[in-house]
mmCIF file of C-alpha atoms in Angstrom:
data_model
loop_
_atom_site.group_PDB
_atom_site.id
_atom_site.type_symbol
_atom_site.label_atom_id
_atom_site.label_comp_id
_atom_site.label_asym_id
_atom_site.label_seq_id
_atom_site.Cartn_x
_atom_site.Cartn_y
_atom_site.Cartn_z
ATOM 1 C CA PRO V 213 110.997 -2.864 -92.545
ATOM 2 C CA THR V 214 107.975 -2.397 -94.830
ATOM 3 C CA VAL V 215 104.575 -3.566 -93.436
ATOM 4 C CA ALA V 216 102.011 -4.725 -95.914
ATOM 5 C CA LEU V 217 98.519 -3.183 -95.044
ATOM 6 C CA PRO V 218 95.509 -5.331 -95.740
ATOM 7 C CA THR V 219 93.276 -4.034 -98.532
ATOM 8 C CA THR V 220 89.445 -3.658 -98.152
ATOM 9 C CA THR V 221 87.331 -5.278 -100.769
ATOM 10 C CA PRO V 222 84.581 -2.887 -101.988
ATOM 11 C CA VAL V 223 80.986 -4.042 -101.176
ATOM 12 C CA ALA V 224 78.294 -3.465 -103.749
ATOM 13 C CA LEU V 225 75.193 -1.766 -102.111
ATOM 14 C CA PRO V 226 71.865 -2.852 -103.444
ATOM 15 C CA THR V 227 69.875 -0.087 -105.204
ATOM 16 C CA THR V 228 66.124 0.388 -104.875
ATOM 17 C CA THR V 229 64.543 0.105 -108.170
ATOM 18 C CA THR V 230 60.833 -0.356 -107.136
ATOM 19 C CA PRO V 231 59.037 3.005 -106.712
ATOM 20 C CA VAL V 232 56.846 3.390 -103.475
ATOM 21 C CA ALA V 233 53.239 4.605 -104.059
ATOM 22 C CA VAL V 234 52.508 7.550 -101.678
ATOM 23 C CA PRO V 235 48.735 7.895 -100.887
ATOM 24 C CA THR V 236 47.386 11.290 -101.787
ATOM 25 C CA THR V 237 44.661 13.212 -99.719
ATOM 26 C CA PRO V 238 41.465 13.749 -101.727
ATOM 27 C CA THR V 239 40.486 17.336 -102.292
ATOM 28 C CA VAL V 240 37.468 18.457 -100.116
ATOM 29 C CA ALA V 241 35.192 21.229 -101.393
ATOM 30 C CA VAL V 242 34.846 23.885 -98.635
ATOM 31 C CA PRO V 243 31.453 25.720 -98.768
ATOM 32 C CA THR V 244 31.816 29.413 -98.956
ATOM 33 C CA THR V 245 29.804 31.767 -96.636
ATOM 34 C CA PRO V 246 27.400 33.971 -98.602
ATOM 35 C CA THR V 247 28.006 37.632 -98.338
ATOM 36 C CA VAL V 248 25.438 39.407 -96.076
ATOM 37 C CA ALA V 249 24.611 42.982 -96.818
ATOM 38 C CA VAL V 250 24.904 44.993 -93.565
ATOM 39 C CA PRO V 251 22.534 47.978 -93.477
ATOM 40 C CA THR V 252 24.328 51.182 -92.903
ATOM 41 C CA THR V 253 23.055 53.751 -90.299
ATOM 42 C CA PRO V 254 22.216 57.007 -91.950
ATOM 43 C CA ALA V 255 24.365 59.847 -90.852
ATOM 44 C CA VAL V 256 22.725 62.121 -88.217
ATOM 45 C CA ALA V 257 23.659 65.723 -88.055
ATOM 46 C CA VAL V 258 24.548 66.477 -84.442
ATOM 47 C CA THR V 259 24.852 70.054 -83.375
ATOM 48 C CA THR V 260 27.147 71.318 -80.651
ATOM 49 C CA ALA V 261 24.207 72.559 -78.587
ATOM 50 C CA ALA V 262 22.538 69.163 -78.652
ATOM 51 C CA VAL V 263 25.726 67.472 -77.540
ATOM 52 C CA ALA V 264 26.110 69.924 -74.709
ATOM 53 C CA ALA V 265 22.519 69.296 -73.628
ATOM 54 C CA THR V 266 22.841 65.530 -73.552
ATOM 55 C CA VAL V 267 26.250 65.220 -71.966
ATOM 56 C CA VAL V 268 25.864 64.601 -68.213
ATOM 57 C CA THR V 269 28.816 65.329 -66.043
ATOM 58 C CA PRO V 270 29.144 62.455 -63.537
ATOM 59 C CA ALA V 271 28.959 63.487 -59.900
ATOM 60 C CA ALA V 272 32.062 63.250 -57.856
ATOM 61 C CA THR V 273 32.212 59.957 -56.020
ATOM 62 C CA PRO V 274 32.444 60.576 -52.243
ATOM 63 C CA ALA V 275 35.339 59.090 -50.489
ATOM 64 C CA PRO V 276 34.387 55.903 -48.622
ATOM 65 C CA ILE V 277 33.884 56.270 -44.884
ATOM 66 C CA VAL V 278 35.930 53.843 -42.905
ATOM 67 C CA TYR V 279 34.508 52.963 -39.493
ATOM 68 C CA ALA V 280 36.989 51.815 -36.974
ATOM 69 C CA PRO V 281 35.782 48.803 -35.006
ATOM 70 C CA THR V 282 34.594 49.933 -31.578
ATOM 71 C CA VAL V 283 33.193 48.066 -28.604
ATOM 72 C CA SER V 284 29.938 49.581 -27.295
ATOM 73 C CA PRO V 285 29.944 49.912 -23.514
ATOM 74 C CA PRO V 286 27.032 48.251 -21.664
ATOM 75 C CA VAL V 287 24.004 50.469 -21.102
ATOM 76 C CA VAL V 288 23.781 51.281 -17.431
ATOM 77 C CA VAL V 289 20.437 52.571 -16.157
ATOM 78 C CA PRO V 290 21.086 54.946 -13.259
ATOM 79 C CA GLN V 291 19.254 53.967 -10.106
ATOM 80 C CA ALA V 292 18.883 55.833 -6.840
ATOM 81 C CA THR V 293 19.614 53.530 -3.953
ATOM 82 C CA THR V 294 20.671 53.700 -0.335
ATOM 83 C CA THR V 295 21.479 51.146 2.347
ATOM 84 C CA THR V 296 21.596 51.733 6.101
ATOM 85 C CA MET V 297 22.409 49.412 8.971
ATOM 86 C CA VAL V 298 19.395 49.652 11.271
ATOM 87 C CA ASP V 299 19.740 49.244 15.021
ATOM 88 C CA ALA V 300 16.621 47.459 16.268
ATOM 89 C CA THR V 301 16.620 49.520 19.482
ATOM 90 C CA ILE V 302 16.662 52.942 17.771
ATOM 91 C CA GLU V 303 14.140 54.566 15.434
ATOM 92 C CA THR V 304 15.857 54.858 12.050
ATOM 93 C CA ALA V 305 14.885 56.584 8.796
ATOM 94 C CA VAL V 306 16.290 55.137 5.553
ATOM 95 C CA LEU V 307 15.622 57.816 2.930
ATOM 96 C CA LEU V 308 16.700 58.676 -0.606
ATOM 97 C CA SER V 309 17.756 62.183 -1.588
ATOM 98 C CA SER V 310 14.169 62.811 -2.747
ATOM 99 C CA GLY V 311 12.899 62.199 0.791
ATOM 100 C CA ALA V 312 11.242 58.893 -0.071
ATOM 101 C CA GLY V 313 12.019 55.868 2.062
ATOM 102 C CA VAL V 314 11.009 54.141 5.267
ATOM 103 C CA VAL V 315 10.896 55.127 8.935
ATOM 104 C CA ILE V 316 11.436 52.119 11.210
ATOM 105 C CA PRO V 317 10.325 52.565 14.851
ATOM 106 C CA ALA V 318 12.432 51.191 17.683
ATOM 107 C CA GLY V 319 11.601 47.615 18.586
ATOM 108 C CA SER V 320 9.889 46.741 15.297
ATOM 109 C CA LEU V 321 12.768 44.445 14.250
ATOM 110 C CA MET V 322 13.950 41.274 15.921
ATOM 111 C CA GLY V 323 17.587 42.214 15.297
ATOM 112 C CA ASN V 324 19.920 44.573 13.464
ATOM 113 C CA ILE V 325 19.752 44.363 9.647
ATOM 114 C CA ALA V 326 20.898 46.393 6.630
ATOM 115 C CA VAL V 327 17.814 48.021 5.076
ATOM 116 C CA SER V 328 17.930 49.206 1.446
ATOM 117 C CA VAL V 329 15.681 51.443 -0.640
ATOM 118 C CA THR V 330 16.082 51.302 -4.441
ATOM 119 C CA GLU V 331 14.270 52.935 -7.343
ATOM 120 C CA VAL V 332 13.082 50.219 -9.743
ATOM 121 C CA ALA V 333 14.119 51.069 -13.316
ATOM 122 C CA ASP V 334 11.640 48.663 -14.957
ATOM 123 C CA PRO V 335 8.697 48.222 -12.562
ATOM 124 C CA PRO V 336 6.110 45.451 -13.023
ATOM 125 C CA ALA V 337 3.279 46.456 -15.323
ATOM 126 C CA VAL V 338 -0.337 46.820 -14.288
ATOM 127 C CA PRO V 339 -2.515 43.898 -15.471
ATOM 128 C CA ALA V 340 -4.380 44.658 -18.679
ATOM 129 C CA ALA V 341 -7.745 44.300 -16.935
ATOM 130 C CA LYS V 342 -6.876 47.175 -14.543
ATOM 131 C CA ALA V 343 -4.723 49.333 -16.818
ATOM 132 C CA ALA V 344 -7.577 51.764 -17.494
ATOM 133 C CA GLU V 345 -8.418 52.104 -13.784
ATOM 134 C CA MET V 346 -5.021 53.046 -12.323
ATOM 135 C CA THR V 347 -2.079 55.188 -13.455
ATOM 136 C CA LEU V 348 1.412 55.136 -11.956
ATOM 137 C CA SER V 349 2.195 58.551 -10.448
ATOM 138 C CA SER V 350 5.581 57.938 -8.797
ATOM 139 C CA LYS V 351 8.802 56.015 -8.944
ATOM 140 C CA VAL V 352 8.406 52.422 -7.823
ATOM 141 C CA LEU V 353 10.591 51.735 -4.782
ATOM 142 C CA TYR V 354 11.870 48.341 -3.714
ATOM 143 C CA PHE V 355 12.423 47.929 0.023
ATOM 144 C CA GLY V 356 14.777 45.184 1.121
ATOM 145 C CA PRO V 357 15.841 42.704 2.290
ATOM 146 C CA THR V 358 13.202 40.530 0.675
ATOM 147 C CA GLY V 359 10.837 38.903 3.132
ATOM 148 C CA THR V 360 11.528 41.302 6.009
ATOM 149 C CA THR V 361 8.600 41.560 8.423
ATOM 150 C CA PHE V 362 8.049 43.804 11.433
ATOM 151 C CA THR V 363 6.449 43.314 14.829
ATOM 152 C CA THR V 364 4.981 46.826 14.630
ATOM 153 C CA PRO V 365 4.092 48.721 11.423
ATOM 154 C CA VAL V 366 6.732 50.874 9.740
ATOM 155 C CA LYS V 367 5.986 54.067 7.810
ATOM 156 C CA LEU V 368 6.654 54.206 4.067
ATOM 157 C CA VAL V 369 7.015 57.593 2.406
ATOM 158 C CA LEU V 370 6.841 57.888 -1.405
ATOM 159 C CA SER V 371 7.122 61.010 -3.558
ATOM 160 C CA TYR V 372 4.640 61.440 -6.385
ATOM 161 C CA THR V 373 5.590 63.085 -9.678
ATOM 162 C CA THR V 374 2.085 63.660 -11.063
ATOM 163 C CA PRO V 375 -0.811 64.985 -8.963
ATOM 164 C CA ALA V 376 -4.135 63.207 -9.182
ATOM 165 C CA SER V 377 -6.490 64.422 -11.875
ATOM 166 C CA ALA V 378 -9.990 65.655 -11.095
ATOM 167 C CA GLY V 379 -12.136 62.870 -9.692
ATOM 168 C CA LEU V 380 -9.164 60.653 -8.777
ATOM 169 C CA ARG V 381 -7.097 60.090 -5.647
ATOM 170 C CA LEU V 382 -3.527 58.996 -4.882
ATOM 171 C CA ALA V 383 -2.953 55.746 -2.999
ATOM 172 C CA VAL V 384 0.085 53.570 -2.240
ATOM 173 C CA HIS V 385 -0.041 50.088 -3.795
ATOM 174 C CA ARG V 386 2.056 46.995 -3.001
ATOM 175 C CA TYR V 387 3.158 44.568 -5.728
ATOM 176 C CA ASN V 388 1.934 41.058 -5.007
ATOM 177 C CA THR V 389 4.500 38.569 -6.315
ATOM 178 C CA VAL V 390 1.972 35.723 -6.074
ATOM 179 C CA THR V 391 -0.927 37.214 -8.053
ATOM 180 C CA LEU V 392 1.347 39.521 -10.117
ATOM 181 C CA ASP V 393 -0.976 42.404 -9.323
ATOM 182 C CA TRP V 394 -0.821 45.744 -7.528
ATOM 183 C CA ASP V 395 -2.830 45.724 -4.274
ATOM 184 C CA GLU V 396 -3.854 48.970 -2.592
ATOM 185 C CA LYS V 397 -2.623 49.546 0.945
ATOM 186 C CA PRO V 398 -5.425 51.068 3.034
ATOM 187 C CA GLY V 399 -4.751 54.231 4.974
ATOM 188 C CA SER V 400 -2.737 56.264 2.450
ATOM 189 C CA LYS V 401 -2.190 59.878 3.578
ATOM 190 C CA VAL V 402 -1.390 62.567 0.994
ATOM 191 C CA ASP V 403 0.811 65.532 1.952
ATOM 192 C CA ALA V 404 0.426 68.121 -0.809
ATOM 193 C CA ALA V 405 3.028 70.397 0.791
ATOM 194 C CA THR V 406 5.806 67.831 0.313
ATOM 195 C CA SER V 407 4.240 65.956 -2.659
ATOM 196 C CA THR V 408 4.400 62.684 -0.734
ATOM 197 C CA VAL V 409 2.046 59.878 0.220
ATOM 198 C CA SER V 410 2.676 57.830 3.360
ATOM 199 C CA VAL V 411 1.262 54.510 4.528
ATOM 200 C CA GLU V 412 2.018 51.891 7.179
ATOM 201 C CA THR V 413 3.014 48.311 6.409
ATOM 202 C CA ASN V 414 4.314 45.194 8.144
ATOM 203 C CA SER V 415 6.437 43.778 5.308
ATOM 204 C CA PHE V 416 8.848 44.805 2.544
ATOM 205 C CA SER V 417 8.162 44.561 -1.178
ATOM 206 C CA SER V 418 7.887 46.931 -4.165
ATOM 207 C CA TYR V 419 5.613 49.936 -3.604
ATOM 208 C CA GLY V 420 4.320 52.700 -5.847
ATOM 209 C CA ILE V 421 1.750 55.507 -5.919
ATOM 210 C CA PHE V 422 -1.174 55.124 -8.309
ATOM 211 C CA ALA V 423 -3.990 57.477 -9.256
ATOM 212 C CA VAL V 424 -7.230 55.563 -8.801
ATOM 213 C CA ALA V 425 -10.964 56.190 -8.505
ATOM 214 C CA PRO V 426 -12.309 57.503 -5.178
ATOM 215 C CA LEU V 427 -13.475 55.051 -2.555
ATOM 216 C CA PRO V 428 -17.218 54.245 -2.474
ATOM 217 C CA GLN V 429 -19.283 55.791 0.278
ATOM 218 C CA GLU V 430 -19.274 53.887 3.542
ATOM 219 C CA THR V 431 -22.304 51.696 4.158
ATOM 220 C CA THR V 432 -23.548 49.868 7.237
ATOM 221 C CA PRO V 433 -21.593 46.611 7.415
ATOM 222 C CA ARG V 434 -23.653 43.461 7.129
ATOM 223 C CA PRO V 435 -23.689 41.424 10.347
ATOM 224 C CA GLU V 436 -21.759 38.235 9.935
ATOM 225 C CA GLY V 437 -23.015 34.841 11.024
ATOM 226 C CA LEU V 438 -26.747 35.664 10.869
ATOM 227 C CA PRO V 439 -29.090 33.464 8.815
ATOM 228 C CA GLN V 440 -31.089 34.899 5.949
ATOM 229 C CA TRP V 441 -34.388 34.895 7.857
ATOM 230 C CA ALA V 442 -32.831 36.905 10.683
ATOM 231 C CA LEU V 443 -31.531 39.503 8.233
ATOM 232 C CA LEU V 444 -34.998 39.674 6.663
ATOM 233 C CA ALA V 445 -36.622 40.074 10.088
ATOM 234 C CA LEU V 446 -34.241 42.899 10.940
ATOM 235 C CA THR V 447 -34.867 44.578 7.625
ATOM 236 C CA ILE V 448 -38.654 44.490 8.035
ATOM 237 C CA GLY V 449 -38.986 44.500 11.823
ATOM 238 C CA VAL V 450 -36.941 47.618 12.568
ATOM 239 C CA PRO V 451 -39.137 49.914 10.419
ATOM 240 C CA LEU V 452 -42.325 48.340 11.873
ATOM 241 C CA VAL V 453 -41.145 48.854 15.443
ATOM 242 C CA ALA V 454 -40.264 52.445 14.635
ATOM 243 C CA LEU V 455 -43.719 52.996 13.128
ATOM 244 C CA LEU V 456 -45.409 51.446 16.187
ATOM 245 C CA LEU V 457 -43.454 53.718 18.504
ATOM 246 C CA ILE V 458 -44.547 56.753 16.491
ATOM 247 C CA VAL V 459 -48.225 55.670 16.704
ATOM 248 C CA LEU V 460 -47.988 55.150 20.452
ATOM 249 C CA ALA V 461 -46.410 58.554 20.879
ATOM 250 C CA ILE V 462 -49.218 60.216 18.925
ATOM 251 C CA PHE V 463 -51.856 58.332 20.939
ATOM 252 C CA ALA V 464 -50.255 59.404 24.192
ATOM 253 C CA LEU V 465 -50.127 63.003 23.042
ATOM 254 C CA LEU V 466 -53.813 62.966 22.149
ATOM 255 C CA ARG V 467 -54.636 61.368 25.514
ATOM 256 C CA CYS V 468 -52.818 64.118 27.328
ATOM 257 C CA CYS V 469 -54.645 66.809 25.390
ATOM 258 C CA ALA V 470 -58.062 65.274 26.156
ATOM 259 C CA SER V 471 -57.520 64.789 29.955
ATOM 260 C CA PRO V 472 -58.399 68.390 31.185
ATOM 261 C CA GLN V 473 -61.850 68.310 29.526
ATOM 262 C CA THR V 474 -62.686 64.914 31.078
ATOM 263 C CA ASP V 475 -61.669 66.143 34.546
ATOM 264 C CA SER V 476 -63.873 69.236 34.227
ATOM 265 C CA LYS V 477 -66.875 67.104 33.293
ATOM 266 C CA VAL V 478 -66.298 64.898 36.339
ATOM 267 C CA ASP V 479 -66.045 67.961 38.602
ATOM 268 C CA THR V 480 -69.339 69.367 37.191
ATOM 269 C CA SER V 481 -71.185 66.125 37.841
ATOM 270 C CA HIS V 482 -69.939 66.094 41.436
ATOM 271 C CA ASP V 483 -71.212 69.656 41.999
ATOM 272 C CA ALA V 484 -74.680 68.788 40.638
ATOM 273 C CA ALA V 485 -74.925 65.787 42.913
ATOM 274 C CA GLY V 486 -74.003 67.923 45.914
ATOM 275 C CA GLN V 487 -76.695 70.480 45.165
ATOM 276 C CA LEU V 488 -79.367 67.796 44.879
ATOM 277 C CA ALA V 489 -78.348 66.327 48.183
ATOM 278 C CA SER V 490 -78.511 69.688 49.936
ATOM 279 C CA ARG V 491 -81.991 70.341 48.564
ATOM 280 C CA ALA V 492 -83.255 67.011 49.748
ATOM 281 C CA GLY V 493 -82.021 67.788 53.256
ATOM 282 C CA MET V 494 -83.818 71.097 53.326
ATOM 283 C CA HIS V 495 -87.143 69.482 52.426
ATOM 284 C CA GLN V 496 -86.795 66.982 55.190
ATOM 285 C CA VAL V 497 -86.253 69.741 57.696
#
């Protein structure tokens, strides 16, 4: 059967009849840059010789040195040292290879101990006030254990490296840890054959040999405990007594020389008296 399709009625579209005013951009006048006259460099005539003289050939750049990271080992100062177990009942010598050390007599210790002798790498300095008066002439040796004392003196032997100059002497000094000074030990004995100086001590510490001025001449010790007037009386009285004794001796000598003449005069007077007496007797007869 035939189907009747519906028909579409055409729609009239409205048309735009009013024109739209489009705004226009006003024209802007762009200022123009004035032309600048660039001065031209005059041409310079360059010769080949001049170019060769001015051209410097760059030096070859050395290859960079690459250092591998390394760890520096600690600096170890070599020290001569020795340790010996000392029997208190036997005389024992604790010596370094140089011959320096200590000789401990039997019975000077209360018991057996380990005695050490060590060269001091950085010895204590001399005080500034005495630096011009004493010069270190040996290795400084430390004797241990610290605080060791002896009932009888022990003998220290130190080797000197520099002999004493003219007008000086070598003497062993002990470092005083309280005053921080070097004190001389009396009785130092120098052995030029072995280049050593020995001294006796009753305690351990650090010891060294120093070149110092000679000892002053010995003088009469001043009596202790006397008052000032007694010292004055001794000073004046002793010479006066000596002078009086000299005068008495001279007087006695003169007396002795004059005695024979006096005796002869006495004898002569006796003879004259005897003659007179004999004459008187004759007249009486």
